[in-house]
XYZ file of C-alpha atoms in Angstrom:
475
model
C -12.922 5.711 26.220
C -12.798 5.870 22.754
C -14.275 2.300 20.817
C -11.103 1.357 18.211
C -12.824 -1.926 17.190
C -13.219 -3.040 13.858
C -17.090 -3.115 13.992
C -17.597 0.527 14.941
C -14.976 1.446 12.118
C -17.492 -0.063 9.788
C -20.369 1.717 11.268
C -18.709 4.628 10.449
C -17.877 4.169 6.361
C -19.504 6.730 4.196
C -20.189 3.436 1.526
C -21.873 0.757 3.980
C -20.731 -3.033 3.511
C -22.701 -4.728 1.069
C -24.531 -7.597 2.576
C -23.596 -10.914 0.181
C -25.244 -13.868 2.564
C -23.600 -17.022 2.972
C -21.066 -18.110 0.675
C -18.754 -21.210 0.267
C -15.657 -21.210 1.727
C -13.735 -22.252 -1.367
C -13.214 -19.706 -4.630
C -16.707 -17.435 -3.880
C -14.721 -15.616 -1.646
C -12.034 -14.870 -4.202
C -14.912 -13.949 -6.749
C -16.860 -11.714 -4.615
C -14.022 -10.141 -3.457
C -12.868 -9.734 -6.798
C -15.772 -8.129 -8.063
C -16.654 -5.810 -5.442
C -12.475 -4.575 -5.207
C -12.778 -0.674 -5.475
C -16.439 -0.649 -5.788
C -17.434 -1.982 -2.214
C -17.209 -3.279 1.552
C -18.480 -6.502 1.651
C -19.850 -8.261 4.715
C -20.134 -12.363 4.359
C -20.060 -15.790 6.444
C -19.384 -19.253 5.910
C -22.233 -22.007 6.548
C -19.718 -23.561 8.819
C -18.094 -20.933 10.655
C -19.697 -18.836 13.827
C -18.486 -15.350 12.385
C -19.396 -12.798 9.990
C -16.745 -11.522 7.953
C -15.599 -8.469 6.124
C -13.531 -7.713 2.978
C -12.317 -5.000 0.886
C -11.635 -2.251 3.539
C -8.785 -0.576 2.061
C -8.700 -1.185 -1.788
C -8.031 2.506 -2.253
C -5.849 4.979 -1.524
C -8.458 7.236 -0.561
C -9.892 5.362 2.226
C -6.177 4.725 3.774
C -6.286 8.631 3.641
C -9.124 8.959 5.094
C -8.487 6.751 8.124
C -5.253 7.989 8.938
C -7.004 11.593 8.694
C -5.033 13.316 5.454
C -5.898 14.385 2.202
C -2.937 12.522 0.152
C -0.089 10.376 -0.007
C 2.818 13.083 1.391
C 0.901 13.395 4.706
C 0.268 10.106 5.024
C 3.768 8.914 4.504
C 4.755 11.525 7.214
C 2.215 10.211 9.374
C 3.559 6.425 9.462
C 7.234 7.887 9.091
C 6.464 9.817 12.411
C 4.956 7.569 14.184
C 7.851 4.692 13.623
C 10.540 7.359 14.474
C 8.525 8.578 17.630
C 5.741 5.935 18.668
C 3.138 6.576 21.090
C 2.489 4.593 23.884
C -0.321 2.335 24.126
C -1.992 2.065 27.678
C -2.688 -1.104 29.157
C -6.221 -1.357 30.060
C -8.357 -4.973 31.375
C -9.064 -7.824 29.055
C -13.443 -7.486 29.032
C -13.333 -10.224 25.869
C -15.046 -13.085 26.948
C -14.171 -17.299 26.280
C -15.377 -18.337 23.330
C -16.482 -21.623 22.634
C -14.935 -21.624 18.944
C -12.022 -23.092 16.734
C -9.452 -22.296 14.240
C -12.550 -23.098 11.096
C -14.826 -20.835 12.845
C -12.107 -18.011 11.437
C -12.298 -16.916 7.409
C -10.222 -19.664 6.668
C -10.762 -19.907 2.825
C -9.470 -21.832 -0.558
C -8.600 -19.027 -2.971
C -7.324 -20.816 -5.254
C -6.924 -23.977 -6.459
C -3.337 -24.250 -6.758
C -3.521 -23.275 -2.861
C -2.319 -26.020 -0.274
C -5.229 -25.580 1.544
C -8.067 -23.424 3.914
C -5.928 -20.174 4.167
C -5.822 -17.205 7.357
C -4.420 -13.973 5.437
C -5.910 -11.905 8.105
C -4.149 -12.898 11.232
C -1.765 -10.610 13.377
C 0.537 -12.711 15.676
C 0.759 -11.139 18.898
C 4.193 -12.310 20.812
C 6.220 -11.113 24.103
C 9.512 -12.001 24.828
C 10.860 -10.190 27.905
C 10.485 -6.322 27.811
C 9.911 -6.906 23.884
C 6.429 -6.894 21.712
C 5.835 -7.567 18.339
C 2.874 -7.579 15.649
C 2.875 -9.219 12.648
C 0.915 -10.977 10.014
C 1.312 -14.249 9.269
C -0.488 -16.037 6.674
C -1.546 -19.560 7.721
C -2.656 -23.120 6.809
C -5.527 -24.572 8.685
C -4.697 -28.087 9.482
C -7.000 -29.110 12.051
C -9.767 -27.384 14.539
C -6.778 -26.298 16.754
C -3.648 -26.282 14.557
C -1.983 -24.624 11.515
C 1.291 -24.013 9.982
C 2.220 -20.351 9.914
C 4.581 -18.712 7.417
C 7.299 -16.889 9.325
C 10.206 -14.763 7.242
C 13.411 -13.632 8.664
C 12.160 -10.765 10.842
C 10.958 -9.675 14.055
C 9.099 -13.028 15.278
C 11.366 -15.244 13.526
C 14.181 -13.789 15.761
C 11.569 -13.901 18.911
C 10.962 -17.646 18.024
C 14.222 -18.453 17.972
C 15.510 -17.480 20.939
C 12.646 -18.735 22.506
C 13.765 -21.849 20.869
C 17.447 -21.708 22.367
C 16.157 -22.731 24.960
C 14.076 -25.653 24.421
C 11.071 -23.967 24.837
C 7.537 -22.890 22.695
C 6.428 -19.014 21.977
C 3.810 -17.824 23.583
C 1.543 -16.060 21.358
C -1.787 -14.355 20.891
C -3.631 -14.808 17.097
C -5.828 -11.743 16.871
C -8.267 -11.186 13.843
C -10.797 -8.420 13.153
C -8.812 -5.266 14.805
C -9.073 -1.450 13.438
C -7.484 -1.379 9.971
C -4.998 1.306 11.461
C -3.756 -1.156 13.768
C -3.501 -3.514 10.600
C -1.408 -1.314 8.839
C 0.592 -0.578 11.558
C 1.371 -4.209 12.462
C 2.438 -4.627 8.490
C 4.719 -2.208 9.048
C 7.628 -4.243 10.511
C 9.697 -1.115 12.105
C 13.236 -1.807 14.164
C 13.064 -4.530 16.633
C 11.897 -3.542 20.236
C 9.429 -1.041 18.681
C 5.874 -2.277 19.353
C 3.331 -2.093 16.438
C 0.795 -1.046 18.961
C 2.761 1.906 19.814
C 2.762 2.668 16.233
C -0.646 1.888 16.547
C -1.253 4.916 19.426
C 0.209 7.908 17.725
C -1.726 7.420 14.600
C -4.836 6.652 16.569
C -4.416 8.127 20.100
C -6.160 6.626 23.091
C -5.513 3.030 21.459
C -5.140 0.833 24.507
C -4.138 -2.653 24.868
C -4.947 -5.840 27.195
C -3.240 -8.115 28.382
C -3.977 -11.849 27.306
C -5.491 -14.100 30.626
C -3.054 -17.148 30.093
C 0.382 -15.828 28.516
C -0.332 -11.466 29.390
C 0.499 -10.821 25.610
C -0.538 -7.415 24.645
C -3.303 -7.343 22.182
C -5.539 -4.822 20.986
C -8.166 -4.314 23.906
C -11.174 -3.683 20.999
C -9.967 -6.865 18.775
C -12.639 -9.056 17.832
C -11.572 -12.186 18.625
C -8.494 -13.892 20.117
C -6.739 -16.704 20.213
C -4.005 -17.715 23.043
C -1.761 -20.502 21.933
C 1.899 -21.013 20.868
C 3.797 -21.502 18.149
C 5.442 -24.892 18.378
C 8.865 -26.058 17.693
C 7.363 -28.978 15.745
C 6.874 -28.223 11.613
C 4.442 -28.959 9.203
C 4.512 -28.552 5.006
C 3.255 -24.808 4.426
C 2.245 -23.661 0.339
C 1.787 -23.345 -2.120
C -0.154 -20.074 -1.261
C -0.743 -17.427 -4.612
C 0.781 -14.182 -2.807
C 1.170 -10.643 -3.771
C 2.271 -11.332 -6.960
C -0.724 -13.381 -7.842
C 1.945 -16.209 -8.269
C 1.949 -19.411 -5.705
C 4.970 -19.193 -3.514
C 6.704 -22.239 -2.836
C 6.333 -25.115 -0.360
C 8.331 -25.167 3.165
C 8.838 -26.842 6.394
C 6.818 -24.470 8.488
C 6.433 -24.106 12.339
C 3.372 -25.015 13.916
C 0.256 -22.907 15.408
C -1.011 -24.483 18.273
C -4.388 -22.936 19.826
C -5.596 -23.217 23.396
C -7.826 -20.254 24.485
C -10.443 -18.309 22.243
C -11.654 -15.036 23.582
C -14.000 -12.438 21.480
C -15.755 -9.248 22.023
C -18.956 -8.148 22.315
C -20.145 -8.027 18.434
C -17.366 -9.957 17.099
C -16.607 -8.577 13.184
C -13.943 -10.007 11.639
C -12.109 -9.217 8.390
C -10.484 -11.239 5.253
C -8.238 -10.233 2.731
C -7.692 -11.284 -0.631
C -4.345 -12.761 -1.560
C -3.037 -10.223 -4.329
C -6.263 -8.221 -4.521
C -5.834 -4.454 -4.133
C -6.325 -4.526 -0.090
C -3.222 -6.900 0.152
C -1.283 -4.977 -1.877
C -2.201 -1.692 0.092
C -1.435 -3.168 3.248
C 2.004 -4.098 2.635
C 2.794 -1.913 0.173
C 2.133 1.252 1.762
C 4.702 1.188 4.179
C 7.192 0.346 1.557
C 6.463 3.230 0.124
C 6.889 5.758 2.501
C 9.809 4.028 3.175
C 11.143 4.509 -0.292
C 9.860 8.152 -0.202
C 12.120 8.696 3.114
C 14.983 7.828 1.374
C 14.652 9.520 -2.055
C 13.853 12.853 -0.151
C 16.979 12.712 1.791
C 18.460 13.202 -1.781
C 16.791 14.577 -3.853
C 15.171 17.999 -3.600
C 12.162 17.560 -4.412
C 10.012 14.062 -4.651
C 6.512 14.535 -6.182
C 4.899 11.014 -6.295
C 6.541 7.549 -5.018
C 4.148 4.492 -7.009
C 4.318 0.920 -5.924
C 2.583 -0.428 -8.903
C -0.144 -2.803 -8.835
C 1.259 -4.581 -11.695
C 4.603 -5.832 -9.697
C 2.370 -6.435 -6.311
C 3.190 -3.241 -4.819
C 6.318 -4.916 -3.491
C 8.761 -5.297 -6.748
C 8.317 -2.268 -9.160
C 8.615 0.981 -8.632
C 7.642 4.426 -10.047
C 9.298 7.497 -9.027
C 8.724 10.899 -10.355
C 10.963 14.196 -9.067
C 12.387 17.437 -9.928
C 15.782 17.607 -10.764
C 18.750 19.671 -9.825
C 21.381 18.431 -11.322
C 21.669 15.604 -14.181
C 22.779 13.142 -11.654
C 19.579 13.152 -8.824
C 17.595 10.288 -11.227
C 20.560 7.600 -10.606
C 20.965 8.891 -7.100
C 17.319 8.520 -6.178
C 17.257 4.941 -8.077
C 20.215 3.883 -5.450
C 18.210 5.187 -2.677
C 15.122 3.271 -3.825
C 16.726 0.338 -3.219
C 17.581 1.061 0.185
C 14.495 2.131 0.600
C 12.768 -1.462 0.046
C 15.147 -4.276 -0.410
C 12.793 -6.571 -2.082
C 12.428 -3.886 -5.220
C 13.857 -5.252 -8.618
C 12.957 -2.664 -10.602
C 12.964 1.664 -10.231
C 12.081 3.765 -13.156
C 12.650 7.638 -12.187
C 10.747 10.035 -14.444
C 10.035 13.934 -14.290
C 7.838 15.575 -12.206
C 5.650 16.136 -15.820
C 4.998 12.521 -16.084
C 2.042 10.917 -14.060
C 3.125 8.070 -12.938
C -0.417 6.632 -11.695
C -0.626 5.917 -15.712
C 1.243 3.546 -16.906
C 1.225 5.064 -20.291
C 2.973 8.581 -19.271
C 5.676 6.067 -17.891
C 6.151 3.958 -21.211
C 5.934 7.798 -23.260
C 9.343 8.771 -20.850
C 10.652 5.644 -21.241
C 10.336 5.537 -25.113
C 11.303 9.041 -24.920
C 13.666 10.110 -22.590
C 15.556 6.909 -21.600
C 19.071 4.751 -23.293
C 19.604 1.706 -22.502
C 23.436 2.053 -22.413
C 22.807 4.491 -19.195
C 20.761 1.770 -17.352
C 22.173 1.034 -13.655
C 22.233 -2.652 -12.995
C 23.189 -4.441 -9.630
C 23.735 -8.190 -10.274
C 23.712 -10.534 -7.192
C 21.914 -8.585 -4.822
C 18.911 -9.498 -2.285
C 15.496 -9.374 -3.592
C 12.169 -10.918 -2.421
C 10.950 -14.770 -2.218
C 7.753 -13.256 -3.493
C 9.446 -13.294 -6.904
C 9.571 -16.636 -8.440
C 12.599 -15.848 -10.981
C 14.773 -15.158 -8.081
C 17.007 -18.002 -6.957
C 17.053 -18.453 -2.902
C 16.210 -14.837 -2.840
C 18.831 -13.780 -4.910
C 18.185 -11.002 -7.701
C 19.715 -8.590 -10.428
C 18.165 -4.923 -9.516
C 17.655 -2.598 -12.628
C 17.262 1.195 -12.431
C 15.606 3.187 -15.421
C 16.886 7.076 -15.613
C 13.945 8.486 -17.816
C 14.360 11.702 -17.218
C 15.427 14.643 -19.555
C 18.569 15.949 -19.533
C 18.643 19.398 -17.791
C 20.579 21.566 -20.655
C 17.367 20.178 -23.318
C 14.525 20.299 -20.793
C 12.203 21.965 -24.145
C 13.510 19.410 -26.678
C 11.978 16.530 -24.794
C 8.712 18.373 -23.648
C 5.457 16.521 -24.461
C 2.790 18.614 -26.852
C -0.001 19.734 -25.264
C -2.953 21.924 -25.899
C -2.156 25.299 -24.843
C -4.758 26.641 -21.522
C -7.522 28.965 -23.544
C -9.245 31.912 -21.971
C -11.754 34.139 -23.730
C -9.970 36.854 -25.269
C -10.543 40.110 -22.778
C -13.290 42.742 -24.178
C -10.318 45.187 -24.727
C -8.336 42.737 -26.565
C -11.230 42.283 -28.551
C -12.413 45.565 -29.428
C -8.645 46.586 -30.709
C -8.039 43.375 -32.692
C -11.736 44.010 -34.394
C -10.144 47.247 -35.241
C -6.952 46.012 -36.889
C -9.159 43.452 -38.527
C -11.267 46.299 -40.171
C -8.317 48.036 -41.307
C -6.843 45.581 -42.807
C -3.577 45.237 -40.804
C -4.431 41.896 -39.796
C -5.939 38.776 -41.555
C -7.560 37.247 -38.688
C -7.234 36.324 -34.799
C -8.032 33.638 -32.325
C -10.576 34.012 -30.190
C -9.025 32.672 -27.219
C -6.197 33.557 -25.175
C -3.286 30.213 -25.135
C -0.793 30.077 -22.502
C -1.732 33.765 -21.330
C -0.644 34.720 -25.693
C -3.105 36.408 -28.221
C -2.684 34.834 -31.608
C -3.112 36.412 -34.781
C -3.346 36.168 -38.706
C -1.256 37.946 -40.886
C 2.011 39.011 -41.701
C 2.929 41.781 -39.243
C 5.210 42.763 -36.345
C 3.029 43.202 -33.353
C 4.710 41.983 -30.067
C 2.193 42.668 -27.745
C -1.575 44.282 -27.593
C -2.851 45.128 -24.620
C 0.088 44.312 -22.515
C -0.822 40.363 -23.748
C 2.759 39.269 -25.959
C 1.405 38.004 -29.698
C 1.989 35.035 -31.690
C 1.726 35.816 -35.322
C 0.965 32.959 -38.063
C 1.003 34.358 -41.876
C -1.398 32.787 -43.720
């Protein structure tokens, strides 16, 4: 049976964790997080707490690739696409954790900032059941106590659970996992239709995954997680925030529902992993998803999509960059509209050519300043947006699209210089232009070929030499 915990994932990175000690709970995370983003895995532990911890697992694309066994961002989106459209089916095998004696602090509870309400989970899947239904989810939460915390739930998938659980007068059952294959983690960020388990996600992009049912509340949960945590989430409330988010801005304070732990249970070499609020592995996480999302919907219109960015800069959750090939004038607006659908949290879409890179942020100013009029800008007032945007009011947004592409009919007026490919002009080429040159009939030549064209000096009709077509300059 195949080992999907989060330990033997780390075994198997090309770039081992680096080793950083014992660190204080409050801000060193945050810095050596912040320093290592991009460069390194990073394995730490709190004086106070019973676990080691690691960070930094997916701060690049690359290593998303290379987990979910592609070589770039297309596959991968069809990947996840395919596998929320036509999950697998995760097998139920026995529960081998063992009890723990632990509590809530023993987790990588940590103050990242100082404007933060408190300790702060951001690596905690809630595992729930309600009937025939499962759900996965993260949650970020507040430690308030050994055994309690308040948990940030948004209007989705366990916020529906909890409230019909609630109906009733009753608490939810639910499992806290942390430390679980980062596959798994991705997939339980993914937040597909309701009645579609995570885990099942989870299966067809890592098959074999199995799951176990919990020993008090039989809540499926990942049978190779690291450690567990039976409780419920209580109909009682608690103050929750400020916590900085995605945006690297604190979201606000609310009346939160309560996190109520009874059981711990971990595995064998418990490993368990943090993530930095904002950082690059946050963004990744639950951005990623967004953008295949986004790059489902653009390609049912548009011919041909070449890149879909998230960018860093709005959190990978409120900008974003779209480049594609156009057949008709029209396809930019239409693939801004679809955007939106896409992701309803986006604000802003800017839809370049496929000629424009839009990992640099400079290429997408240049078609901007180049190719773009304000007057043709699409703007939706009073639409939904994202509570991780702090000039939204109660959620509510203007959207603005950006057409910078060229207009079909002057594709070659808006073109951006650049210098021509040069090859070594062919010995044949050579030796004939050498004798032109000797006669006189020509001034001079270049030495290379550009674009696939042989370029010479002089005033003369020559169209081609060699079968190569000619570019004369008089001098």
């Amino acid at each position: 049976m195949s080992d999907f915990s989060l330990e033997k994932y780390a075994s198997s990175l090309s770039r081992k964790p680096l080793s950083l000690g014992i660190v204080d709970r409050a801000y060193e995370p945050t810095r050596l997080l912040t320093e290592n983003e991009r460069k390194n895995v990073v394995k730490l532990k709190f004086k106070d707490a019973k676990y080691e911890f690691l960070g930094n697992i997916f701060t690049r694309r690359e290593e998303l690739w290379s987990a979910l066994g592609v070589d770039g961002d297309t596959a991968a989106y069809k990947r996840l696409l395919e596998a929320i459209e036509k999950p697998g089916k995760a097998q139920e095998t026995r529960f081998k954790l063992r009890k723990a004696d632990a509590k809530l602090s023993d987790l990588p509870f940590a103050m990242y900032y100082p404007n933060d309400a408190g300790m702060y989970l951001t690596s905690g899947v809630i595992f729930a059941k309600l009937g025939n239904i499962s759900n996965a989810s993260f949650h970020r939460m507040l430690l308030l106590s050994d055994s309690r915390a308040a948990l940030r739930i948004v209007p989705r998938n366990l916020y529906t659970m909890l409230k019909e659980k609630n109906k009733g007068g009753e608490d939810l059952e639910v499992a806290l996992v942390v430390g679980m294959h980062p596959v798994a983690q991705l997939a339980a960020a993914m937040s597909p239709s309701y009645g579609v388990f995570e885990m099942d996600v989870a299966e067809k992009l890592l098959p074999g995954f199995t799951v176990s049912m919990t020993p008090k509340y039989g809540i499926p949960v990942p049978a190779d997680a690291s450690v567990v945590v039976e409780g419920k989430i209580l109909r009682e409330k608690a103050r929750e925030g400020p916590f900085v988010d995605l945006t690297s801005t604190s979201d606000i304070v609310r009346e939160e529902p309560v996190f109520e732990a009874e059981a711990f249970y971990e595995g064998k070499k418990p490993l368990l992993n943090m993530i930095l609020p904002g950082g690059e592995e946050h963004k990744l996480l639950m951005g990623y998803p967004r953008e295949a999302a986004i790059y489902e919907m653009v390609s049912r219109v548009v011919p041909k999509v070449k890149k879909v960015r998230l960018t860093s800069g709005g959190g990978m959750w409120l900008h974003c960059a779209i480049s594609i090939e156009k057949n008709t004038d029209g396809d930019a607006k239409t693939a801004i509209l679809a955007a939106f659908t896409g992701h309803t949290s986006l604000k802003n879409v800017i839809v370049v050519d496929s000629d424009v890179d839009i990992d640099k942020l400079e290429e997408i100013e240049w078609a901007i300043a180049t190719r773009f009029q304000p007057s043709k800008m699409v703007i939706i007032n009073e639409a939904r947006g994202s509570s991780l945007d702090p000039s939204a009011k109660d959620g509510i947004t203007s959207k603005v699209g950006i057409d910078a592409t060229a207009p079909l009919a002057e594709r070659d007026k808006y073109r951006k210089s650049a210098l021509p490919e040069l090859k070594p002009l062919p010995r044949e080429v050579k030796e004939e232009l050498d004798a032109m040159l000797k006669e006189k009939r020509i001034k001079g030549y270049s030495k290379y070929l550009a674009d696939g064209m042989v370029t010479i000096f002089g005033d003369i009709k020559i169209s081609s030499v060699r079968g190569y077509k000619v570019l004369a300059l008089n001098l």
